[in-house]
């Protein structure tokens, strides 16, 4: 939407977009057949009629439909119509609930959560970079941080006229500055007014993503830390009981073997 490359109108990208919409349509069909847990009784509801009524009354149904229908093909490619495409991002955020409901170990879930947070971080940087380029191309006065060495030279504004890939990766790089609440050197009043809320939001997102990532990484090491505490307790008890070295070795081997087999 920000860069609007001509390549997106090619048959290849049109076909790819149609395939993505088809996947979202299949997801809608599956959600009409996906059971849920009743919050009152705690029972799993498998009746297709009740599942359909619940899904149709939820906001997720309208988000799913609006994000799936190719509105730009019916009403043109206006800015307001293109904004409905952002609803696809809301469907991506449901991955967290899928991870929570997986029937697997806590360590694997924690690892998937870390990967999902990294994906969220790059997605946020991508969105912020696109928003910034959409704003700065209006007046074309902003200069990327790394291009200030060319100040006074027409080359300093190459980001607006160069190849699409350079423009995108430049703004993606600026997205890292926005995510890290760094200096992006806005030059116009519009850029300043846009930069302020973006930096405030970025400071919140930075804390949430980095904080949750530290929490999930600690969950990855939770089993190892718990085992180490048990071994410390066992070693302290064996020292107090003055056990022989052979018996201590047998006890240590027993606990190590028990811990390793419990993960299988």
PDB file of C-alpha atoms in Angstrom:
ATOM      1  CA  UNK A   1       0.000   0.000   0.000  1.00  0.00           C
ATOM      2  CA  UNK A   2       2.869   2.389   0.761  1.00  0.00           C
ATOM      3  CA  UNK A   3       5.136   1.400  -2.120  1.00  0.00           C
ATOM      4  CA  UNK A   4       2.444   0.211  -4.597  1.00  0.00           C
ATOM      5  CA  UNK A   5       4.864  -1.602  -6.945  1.00  0.00           C
ATOM      6  CA  UNK A   6       3.679  -2.460 -10.442  1.00  0.00           C
ATOM      7  CA  UNK A   7       4.810  -6.046  -9.839  1.00  0.00           C
ATOM      8  CA  UNK A   8       1.803  -6.559  -7.533  1.00  0.00           C
ATOM      9  CA  UNK A   9      -0.460  -6.221 -10.594  1.00  0.00           C
ATOM     10  CA  UNK A  10       1.297  -9.045 -12.414  1.00  0.00           C
ATOM     11  CA  UNK A  11      -0.481 -12.410 -12.926  1.00  0.00           C
ATOM     12  CA  UNK A  12       1.924 -14.103 -10.512  1.00  0.00           C
ATOM     13  CA  UNK A  13       1.091 -11.849  -7.554  1.00  0.00           C
ATOM     14  CA  UNK A  14      -2.608 -11.863  -8.432  1.00  0.00           C
ATOM     15  CA  UNK A  15      -2.548 -15.662  -8.360  1.00  0.00           C
ATOM     16  CA  UNK A  16      -0.599 -15.669  -5.094  1.00  0.00           C
ATOM     17  CA  UNK A  17      -3.096 -13.265  -3.528  1.00  0.00           C
ATOM     18  CA  UNK A  18      -5.976 -15.468  -4.672  1.00  0.00           C
ATOM     19  CA  UNK A  19      -4.320 -18.532  -3.139  1.00  0.00           C
ATOM     20  CA  UNK A  20      -3.923 -16.694   0.193  1.00  0.00           C
ATOM     21  CA  UNK A  21      -7.593 -15.708   0.098  1.00  0.00           C
ATOM     22  CA  UNK A  22      -8.493 -19.328  -0.597  1.00  0.00           C
ATOM     23  CA  UNK A  23      -6.573 -20.414   2.508  1.00  0.00           C
ATOM     24  CA  UNK A  24      -8.507 -17.847   4.557  1.00  0.00           C
ATOM     25  CA  UNK A  25     -11.793 -19.143   3.108  1.00  0.00           C
ATOM     26  CA  UNK A  26     -10.865 -22.682   4.131  1.00  0.00           C
ATOM     27  CA  UNK A  27     -10.069 -21.340   7.601  1.00  0.00           C
ATOM     28  CA  UNK A  28     -13.579 -19.834   7.812  1.00  0.00           C
ATOM     29  CA  UNK A  29     -15.095 -23.202   6.866  1.00  0.00           C
ATOM     30  CA  UNK A  30     -13.026 -24.963   9.529  1.00  0.00           C
ATOM     31  CA  UNK A  31     -14.122 -22.473  12.177  1.00  0.00           C
ATOM     32  CA  UNK A  32     -17.735 -23.467  11.513  1.00  0.00           C
ATOM     33  CA  UNK A  33     -16.706 -27.020  12.450  1.00  0.00           C
ATOM     34  CA  UNK A  34     -14.319 -26.283  15.336  1.00  0.00           C
ATOM     35  CA  UNK A  35     -15.591 -27.240  18.790  1.00  0.00           C
ATOM     36  CA  UNK A  36     -15.216 -24.932  21.789  1.00  0.00           C
ATOM     37  CA  UNK A  37     -15.324 -25.135  25.579  1.00  0.00           C
ATOM     38  CA  UNK A  38     -18.455 -23.772  27.224  1.00  0.00           C
ATOM     39  CA  UNK A  39     -17.303 -21.139  29.757  1.00  0.00           C
ATOM     40  CA  UNK A  40     -20.168 -22.018  32.154  1.00  0.00           C
ATOM     41  CA  UNK A  41     -20.317 -25.803  32.169  1.00  0.00           C
ATOM     42  CA  UNK A  42     -16.725 -26.449  31.068  1.00  0.00           C
ATOM     43  CA  UNK A  43     -17.951 -29.022  28.538  1.00  0.00           C
ATOM     44  CA  UNK A  44     -16.724 -29.297  24.967  1.00  0.00           C
ATOM     45  CA  UNK A  45     -19.473 -28.181  22.571  1.00  0.00           C
ATOM     46  CA  UNK A  46     -19.475 -30.266  19.387  1.00  0.00           C
ATOM     47  CA  UNK A  47     -22.949 -29.445  18.088  1.00  0.00           C
ATOM     48  CA  UNK A  48     -22.483 -27.870  14.634  1.00  0.00           C
ATOM     49  CA  UNK A  49     -25.524 -25.586  15.012  1.00  0.00           C
ATOM     50  CA  UNK A  50     -24.302 -24.120  18.315  1.00  0.00           C
ATOM     51  CA  UNK A  51     -20.783 -23.723  16.919  1.00  0.00           C
ATOM     52  CA  UNK A  52     -22.111 -21.862  13.861  1.00  0.00           C
ATOM     53  CA  UNK A  53     -24.306 -19.531  15.942  1.00  0.00           C
ATOM     54  CA  UNK A  54     -21.429 -18.702  18.267  1.00  0.00           C
ATOM     55  CA  UNK A  55     -19.060 -17.969  15.378  1.00  0.00           C
ATOM     56  CA  UNK A  56     -21.619 -15.844  13.485  1.00  0.00           C
ATOM     57  CA  UNK A  57     -22.245 -13.711  16.597  1.00  0.00           C
ATOM     58  CA  UNK A  58     -18.551 -13.130  17.244  1.00  0.00           C
ATOM     59  CA  UNK A  59     -16.502 -10.241  15.880  1.00  0.00           C
ATOM     60  CA  UNK A  60     -14.021 -12.741  14.452  1.00  0.00           C
ATOM     61  CA  UNK A  61     -16.543 -13.737  11.773  1.00  0.00           C
ATOM     62  CA  UNK A  62     -16.819 -10.192  10.381  1.00  0.00           C
ATOM     63  CA  UNK A  63     -13.050  -9.719  10.537  1.00  0.00           C
ATOM     64  CA  UNK A  64     -12.530 -13.017   8.698  1.00  0.00           C
ATOM     65  CA  UNK A  65     -15.023 -12.145   5.963  1.00  0.00           C
ATOM     66  CA  UNK A  66     -13.816  -8.575   5.402  1.00  0.00           C
ATOM     67  CA  UNK A  67     -10.180  -9.691   5.291  1.00  0.00           C
ATOM     68  CA  UNK A  68     -10.937 -12.485   2.813  1.00  0.00           C
ATOM     69  CA  UNK A  69     -13.183 -10.785   0.248  1.00  0.00           C
ATOM     70  CA  UNK A  70     -11.053  -9.032  -2.443  1.00  0.00           C
ATOM     71  CA  UNK A  71     -12.785  -5.673  -2.002  1.00  0.00           C
ATOM     72  CA  UNK A  72     -10.293  -3.876  -4.247  1.00  0.00           C
ATOM     73  CA  UNK A  73     -11.452  -6.015  -7.198  1.00  0.00           C
ATOM     74  CA  UNK A  74     -15.054  -4.898  -6.654  1.00  0.00           C
ATOM     75  CA  UNK A  75     -14.668  -1.289  -5.493  1.00  0.00           C
ATOM     76  CA  UNK A  76     -11.295  -0.270  -6.898  1.00  0.00           C
ATOM     77  CA  UNK A  77      -7.978   0.189  -5.121  1.00  0.00           C
ATOM     78  CA  UNK A  78      -8.750   3.222  -2.981  1.00  0.00           C
ATOM     79  CA  UNK A  79      -6.875   3.857   0.258  1.00  0.00           C
ATOM     80  CA  UNK A  80      -9.874   3.062   2.478  1.00  0.00           C
ATOM     81  CA  UNK A  81     -10.485  -0.227   0.667  1.00  0.00           C
ATOM     82  CA  UNK A  82      -6.809  -1.168   0.931  1.00  0.00           C
ATOM     83  CA  UNK A  83      -6.918  -0.595   4.700  1.00  0.00           C
ATOM     84  CA  UNK A  84      -9.296  -3.535   5.004  1.00  0.00           C
ATOM     85  CA  UNK A  85      -6.369  -5.709   3.931  1.00  0.00           C
ATOM     86  CA  UNK A  86      -4.756  -4.924   7.280  1.00  0.00           C
ATOM     87  CA  UNK A  87      -7.445  -7.084   8.895  1.00  0.00           C
ATOM     88  CA  UNK A  88      -5.404 -10.074   7.747  1.00  0.00           C
ATOM     89  CA  UNK A  89      -2.885  -9.122  10.432  1.00  0.00           C
ATOM     90  CA  UNK A  90      -5.517  -9.640  13.117  1.00  0.00           C
ATOM     91  CA  UNK A  91      -5.985 -13.207  11.903  1.00  0.00           C
ATOM     92  CA  UNK A  92      -2.246 -13.814  12.099  1.00  0.00           C
ATOM     93  CA  UNK A  93      -2.278 -12.794  15.779  1.00  0.00           C
ATOM     94  CA  UNK A  94      -4.480 -15.818  16.555  1.00  0.00           C
ATOM     95  CA  UNK A  95      -1.403 -18.002  16.252  1.00  0.00           C
ATOM     96  CA  UNK A  96      -0.803 -17.443  19.979  1.00  0.00           C
ATOM     97  CA  UNK A  97      -4.069 -19.200  20.885  1.00  0.00           C
ATOM     98  CA  UNK A  98      -3.155 -22.088  18.549  1.00  0.00           C
ATOM     99  CA  UNK A  99       0.164 -22.481  20.355  1.00  0.00           C
ATOM    100  CA  UNK A 100      -1.572 -22.432  23.747  1.00  0.00           C
ATOM    101  CA  UNK A 101      -3.953 -25.241  22.686  1.00  0.00           C
ATOM    102  CA  UNK A 102      -1.247 -27.508  21.274  1.00  0.00           C
ATOM    103  CA  UNK A 103      -1.045 -30.926  22.881  1.00  0.00           C
ATOM    104  CA  UNK A 104       2.696 -30.848  23.503  1.00  0.00           C
ATOM    105  CA  UNK A 105       5.245 -30.177  26.232  1.00  0.00           C
ATOM    106  CA  UNK A 106       5.669 -26.791  27.913  1.00  0.00           C
ATOM    107  CA  UNK A 107       9.224 -26.472  26.569  1.00  0.00           C
ATOM    108  CA  UNK A 108       8.080 -26.838  22.949  1.00  0.00           C
ATOM    109  CA  UNK A 109       5.296 -24.319  23.528  1.00  0.00           C
ATOM    110  CA  UNK A 110       7.789 -21.860  25.013  1.00  0.00           C
ATOM    111  CA  UNK A 111      10.076 -22.296  21.997  1.00  0.00           C
ATOM    112  CA  UNK A 112       7.181 -21.676  19.588  1.00  0.00           C
ATOM    113  CA  UNK A 113       6.207 -18.590  21.582  1.00  0.00           C
ATOM    114  CA  UNK A 114       9.728 -17.199  21.223  1.00  0.00           C
ATOM    115  CA  UNK A 115       9.620 -17.782  17.455  1.00  0.00           C
ATOM    116  CA  UNK A 116       6.192 -16.122  17.309  1.00  0.00           C
ATOM    117  CA  UNK A 117       7.478 -13.088  19.227  1.00  0.00           C
ATOM    118  CA  UNK A 118      10.399 -12.727  16.793  1.00  0.00           C
ATOM    119  CA  UNK A 119       7.886 -12.894  13.942  1.00  0.00           C
ATOM    120  CA  UNK A 120       5.763 -10.224  15.666  1.00  0.00           C
ATOM    121  CA  UNK A 121       8.804  -7.991  16.051  1.00  0.00           C
ATOM    122  CA  UNK A 122       9.712  -8.196  12.351  1.00  0.00           C
ATOM    123  CA  UNK A 123       6.072  -7.706  11.374  1.00  0.00           C
ATOM    124  CA  UNK A 124       5.854  -4.586  13.550  1.00  0.00           C
ATOM    125  CA  UNK A 125       9.094  -3.227  12.055  1.00  0.00           C
ATOM    126  CA  UNK A 126       7.746  -3.894   8.546  1.00  0.00           C
ATOM    127  CA  UNK A 127       4.464  -2.083   9.262  1.00  0.00           C
ATOM    128  CA  UNK A 128       6.183   0.897  10.883  1.00  0.00           C
ATOM    129  CA  UNK A 129       8.642   1.167   7.981  1.00  0.00           C
ATOM    130  CA  UNK A 130       5.775   1.171   5.469  1.00  0.00           C
ATOM    131  CA  UNK A 131       3.840   3.785   7.454  1.00  0.00           C
ATOM    132  CA  UNK A 132       6.922   6.005   7.635  1.00  0.00           C
ATOM    133  CA  UNK A 133       7.578   5.763   3.903  1.00  0.00           C
ATOM    134  CA  UNK A 134       3.913   6.547   3.199  1.00  0.00           C
ATOM    135  CA  UNK A 135       4.282   9.745   5.251  1.00  0.00           C
ATOM    136  CA  UNK A 136       7.679  10.952   4.042  1.00  0.00           C
ATOM    137  CA  UNK A 137       6.941  10.454   0.328  1.00  0.00           C
ATOM    138  CA  UNK A 138       4.221  13.114   0.524  1.00  0.00           C
ATOM    139  CA  UNK A 139       6.715  16.005   0.610  1.00  0.00           C
ATOM    140  CA  UNK A 140       9.940  14.079  -0.128  1.00  0.00           C
ATOM    141  CA  UNK A 141      12.035  16.188   2.249  1.00  0.00           C
ATOM    142  CA  UNK A 142      13.044  13.520   4.759  1.00  0.00           C
ATOM    143  CA  UNK A 143      16.584  12.141   4.488  1.00  0.00           C
ATOM    144  CA  UNK A 144      17.452   8.639   5.752  1.00  0.00           C
ATOM    145  CA  UNK A 145      19.929   8.574   8.631  1.00  0.00           C
ATOM    146  CA  UNK A 146      22.613   6.803   6.625  1.00  0.00           C
ATOM    147  CA  UNK A 147      22.342   9.273   3.696  1.00  0.00           C
ATOM    148  CA  UNK A 148      23.166  12.468   5.615  1.00  0.00           C
ATOM    149  CA  UNK A 149      26.732  12.157   4.317  1.00  0.00           C
ATOM    150  CA  UNK A 150      25.309  13.114   0.887  1.00  0.00           C
ATOM    151  CA  UNK A 151      23.617  16.263   2.203  1.00  0.00           C
ATOM    152  CA  UNK A 152      23.762  19.018  -0.440  1.00  0.00           C
ATOM    153  CA  UNK A 153      23.992  16.406  -3.183  1.00  0.00           C
ATOM    154  CA  UNK A 154      20.928  15.289  -5.205  1.00  0.00           C
ATOM    155  CA  UNK A 155      21.891  11.708  -4.325  1.00  0.00           C
ATOM    156  CA  UNK A 156      20.593  12.324  -0.801  1.00  0.00           C
ATOM    157  CA  UNK A 157      17.011  11.883  -2.075  1.00  0.00           C
ATOM    158  CA  UNK A 158      17.660   8.640  -3.948  1.00  0.00           C
ATOM    159  CA  UNK A 159      15.353   6.775  -1.561  1.00  0.00           C
ATOM    160  CA  UNK A 160      12.356   8.269  -3.412  1.00  0.00           C
ATOM    161  CA  UNK A 161      13.536   7.584  -6.951  1.00  0.00           C
ATOM    162  CA  UNK A 162      15.776   4.540  -6.728  1.00  0.00           C
ATOM    163  CA  UNK A 163      14.814   0.916  -7.168  1.00  0.00           C
ATOM    164  CA  UNK A 164      11.912  -0.365  -5.081  1.00  0.00           C
ATOM    165  CA  UNK A 165      14.089  -2.823  -3.176  1.00  0.00           C
ATOM    166  CA  UNK A 166      16.424  -0.087  -1.909  1.00  0.00           C
ATOM    167  CA  UNK A 167      13.487   2.084  -0.869  1.00  0.00           C
ATOM    168  CA  UNK A 168      11.884  -0.786   1.019  1.00  0.00           C
ATOM    169  CA  UNK A 169      15.029  -1.999   2.792  1.00  0.00           C
ATOM    170  CA  UNK A 170      15.905   1.583   3.716  1.00  0.00           C
ATOM    171  CA  UNK A 171      12.517   2.026   5.396  1.00  0.00           C
ATOM    172  CA  UNK A 172      12.758  -1.441   6.952  1.00  0.00           C
ATOM    173  CA  UNK A 173      16.077  -0.328   8.438  1.00  0.00           C
ATOM    174  CA  UNK A 174      14.397   2.835   9.718  1.00  0.00           C
ATOM    175  CA  UNK A 175      11.744   0.569  11.211  1.00  0.00           C
ATOM    176  CA  UNK A 176      14.435  -0.800  13.533  1.00  0.00           C
ATOM    177  CA  UNK A 177      15.087   2.759  14.719  1.00  0.00           C
ATOM    178  CA  UNK A 178      11.363   3.226  15.313  1.00  0.00           C
ATOM    179  CA  UNK A 179      11.104  -0.059  17.204  1.00  0.00           C
ATOM    180  CA  UNK A 180      14.136   0.808  19.310  1.00  0.00           C
ATOM    181  CA  UNK A 181      12.832   4.359  19.913  1.00  0.00           C
ATOM    182  CA  UNK A 182      15.831   5.812  18.079  1.00  0.00           C
ATOM    183  CA  UNK A 183      16.332   9.059  16.200  1.00  0.00           C
ATOM    184  CA  UNK A 184      14.785   9.140  12.714  1.00  0.00           C
ATOM    185  CA  UNK A 185      15.237  12.902  12.087  1.00  0.00           C
ATOM    186  CA  UNK A 186      11.741  14.037  10.996  1.00  0.00           C
ATOM    187  CA  UNK A 187      11.882  17.305   9.034  1.00  0.00           C
ATOM    188  CA  UNK A 188       8.273  18.402   8.514  1.00  0.00           C
ATOM    189  CA  UNK A 189       5.423  19.006  10.944  1.00  0.00           C
ATOM    190  CA  UNK A 190       3.538  16.038   9.535  1.00  0.00           C
ATOM    191  CA  UNK A 191       6.522  13.757  10.076  1.00  0.00           C
ATOM    192  CA  UNK A 192       6.918  14.992  13.658  1.00  0.00           C
ATOM    193  CA  UNK A 193       3.216  14.477  14.413  1.00  0.00           C
ATOM    194  CA  UNK A 194       3.395  10.937  13.027  1.00  0.00           C
ATOM    195  CA  UNK A 195       6.721  10.105  14.670  1.00  0.00           C
ATOM    196  CA  UNK A 196       5.579  10.986  18.207  1.00  0.00           C
ATOM    197  CA  UNK A 197       2.732   8.411  18.509  1.00  0.00           C
ATOM    198  CA  UNK A 198       4.824   5.817  16.659  1.00  0.00           C
ATOM    199  CA  UNK A 199       7.687   6.219  19.141  1.00  0.00           C
ATOM    200  CA  UNK A 200       5.294   6.046  22.099  1.00  0.00           C
ATOM    201  CA  UNK A 201       3.724   2.873  20.700  1.00  0.00           C
ATOM    202  CA  UNK A 202       7.173   1.458  19.932  1.00  0.00           C
ATOM    203  CA  UNK A 203       8.322   1.968  23.511  1.00  0.00           C
ATOM    204  CA  UNK A 204       5.303  -0.060  24.686  1.00  0.00           C
ATOM    205  CA  UNK A 205       5.792  -2.781  22.066  1.00  0.00           C
ATOM    206  CA  UNK A 206       9.507  -2.930  22.827  1.00  0.00           C
ATOM    207  CA  UNK A 207       8.821  -3.597  26.499  1.00  0.00           C
ATOM    208  CA  UNK A 208       6.086  -6.149  25.778  1.00  0.00           C
ATOM    209  CA  UNK A 209       8.004  -8.153  23.181  1.00  0.00           C
ATOM    210  CA  UNK A 210      11.378  -8.136  24.943  1.00  0.00           C
ATOM    211  CA  UNK A 211       9.762  -8.774  28.341  1.00  0.00           C
ATOM    212  CA  UNK A 212       7.676 -11.695  27.086  1.00  0.00           C
ATOM    213  CA  UNK A 213      10.664 -13.095  25.214  1.00  0.00           C
ATOM    214  CA  UNK A 214      12.708 -13.129  28.433  1.00  0.00           C
ATOM    215  CA  UNK A 215       9.798 -14.864  30.194  1.00  0.00           C
ATOM    216  CA  UNK A 216       9.452 -17.546  27.524  1.00  0.00           C
ATOM    217  CA  UNK A 217      13.199 -18.164  27.393  1.00  0.00           C
ATOM    218  CA  UNK A 218      13.154 -18.676  31.165  1.00  0.00           C
ATOM    219  CA  UNK A 219      10.399 -21.269  30.611  1.00  0.00           C
ATOM    220  CA  UNK A 220      12.733 -23.092  28.221  1.00  0.00           C
ATOM    221  CA  UNK A 221      15.302 -23.414  31.035  1.00  0.00           C
ATOM    222  CA  UNK A 222      12.712 -24.072  33.745  1.00  0.00           C
ATOM    223  CA  UNK A 223      13.078 -27.848  33.695  1.00  0.00           C
ATOM    224  CA  UNK A 224      16.870 -27.675  33.833  1.00  0.00           C
ATOM    225  CA  UNK A 225      16.811 -25.180  36.707  1.00  0.00           C
ATOM    226  CA  UNK A 226      14.333 -27.335  38.649  1.00  0.00           C
ATOM    227  CA  UNK A 227      16.509 -30.421  38.145  1.00  0.00           C
ATOM    228  CA  UNK A 228      19.574 -28.525  39.360  1.00  0.00           C
ATOM    229  CA  UNK A 229      17.738 -27.509  42.538  1.00  0.00           C
ATOM    230  CA  UNK A 230      16.832 -31.147  43.175  1.00  0.00           C
ATOM    231  CA  UNK A 231      20.431 -32.227  42.649  1.00  0.00           C
ATOM    232  CA  UNK A 232      21.655 -29.542  45.072  1.00  0.00           C
ATOM    233  CA  UNK A 233      19.201 -30.826  47.682  1.00  0.00           C
ATOM    234  CA  UNK A 234      20.290 -34.429  47.104  1.00  0.00           C
ATOM    235  CA  UNK A 235      24.001 -33.561  47.331  1.00  0.00           C
ATOM    236  CA  UNK A 236      23.418 -31.623  50.560  1.00  0.00           C
ATOM    237  CA  UNK A 237      21.510 -34.569  52.064  1.00  0.00           C
ATOM    238  CA  UNK A 238      24.236 -37.041  51.052  1.00  0.00           C
ATOM    239  CA  UNK A 239      26.902 -34.824  52.638  1.00  0.00           C
ATOM    240  CA  UNK A 240      24.930 -34.660  55.888  1.00  0.00           C
ATOM    241  CA  UNK A 241      24.502 -38.452  55.887  1.00  0.00           C
ATOM    242  CA  UNK A 242      28.215 -39.041  55.104  1.00  0.00           C
ATOM    243  CA  UNK A 243      27.413 -41.535  52.357  1.00  0.00           C
ATOM    244  CA  UNK A 244      30.210 -43.357  50.572  1.00  0.00           C
ATOM    245  CA  UNK A 245      31.458 -42.177  47.203  1.00  0.00           C
ATOM    246  CA  UNK A 246      30.118 -45.284  45.422  1.00  0.00           C
ATOM    247  CA  UNK A 247      26.638 -44.792  46.856  1.00  0.00           C
ATOM    248  CA  UNK A 248      26.716 -41.093  45.995  1.00  0.00           C
ATOM    249  CA  UNK A 249      27.642 -41.947  42.411  1.00  0.00           C
ATOM    250  CA  UNK A 250      24.768 -44.448  42.173  1.00  0.00           C
ATOM    251  CA  UNK A 251      22.289 -41.894  43.543  1.00  0.00           C
ATOM    252  CA  UNK A 252      23.489 -39.208  41.114  1.00  0.00           C
ATOM    253  CA  UNK A 253      23.249 -41.600  38.175  1.00  0.00           C
ATOM    254  CA  UNK A 254      19.729 -42.558  39.238  1.00  0.00           C
ATOM    255  CA  UNK A 255      18.527 -38.936  39.312  1.00  0.00           C
ATOM    256  CA  UNK A 256      20.273 -38.064  36.021  1.00  0.00           C
ATOM    257  CA  UNK A 257      18.783 -41.117  34.280  1.00  0.00           C
ATOM    258  CA  UNK A 258      15.322 -40.410  35.708  1.00  0.00           C
ATOM    259  CA  UNK A 259      15.458 -36.803  34.525  1.00  0.00           C
ATOM    260  CA  UNK A 260      16.624 -37.709  31.011  1.00  0.00           C
ATOM    261  CA  UNK A 261      13.993 -40.415  30.515  1.00  0.00           C
ATOM    262  CA  UNK A 262      11.180 -38.181  31.798  1.00  0.00           C
ATOM    263  CA  UNK A 263      11.580 -35.918  28.738  1.00  0.00           C
ATOM    264  CA  UNK A 264      11.000 -38.771  26.286  1.00  0.00           C
TER     265      UNK A 264
END
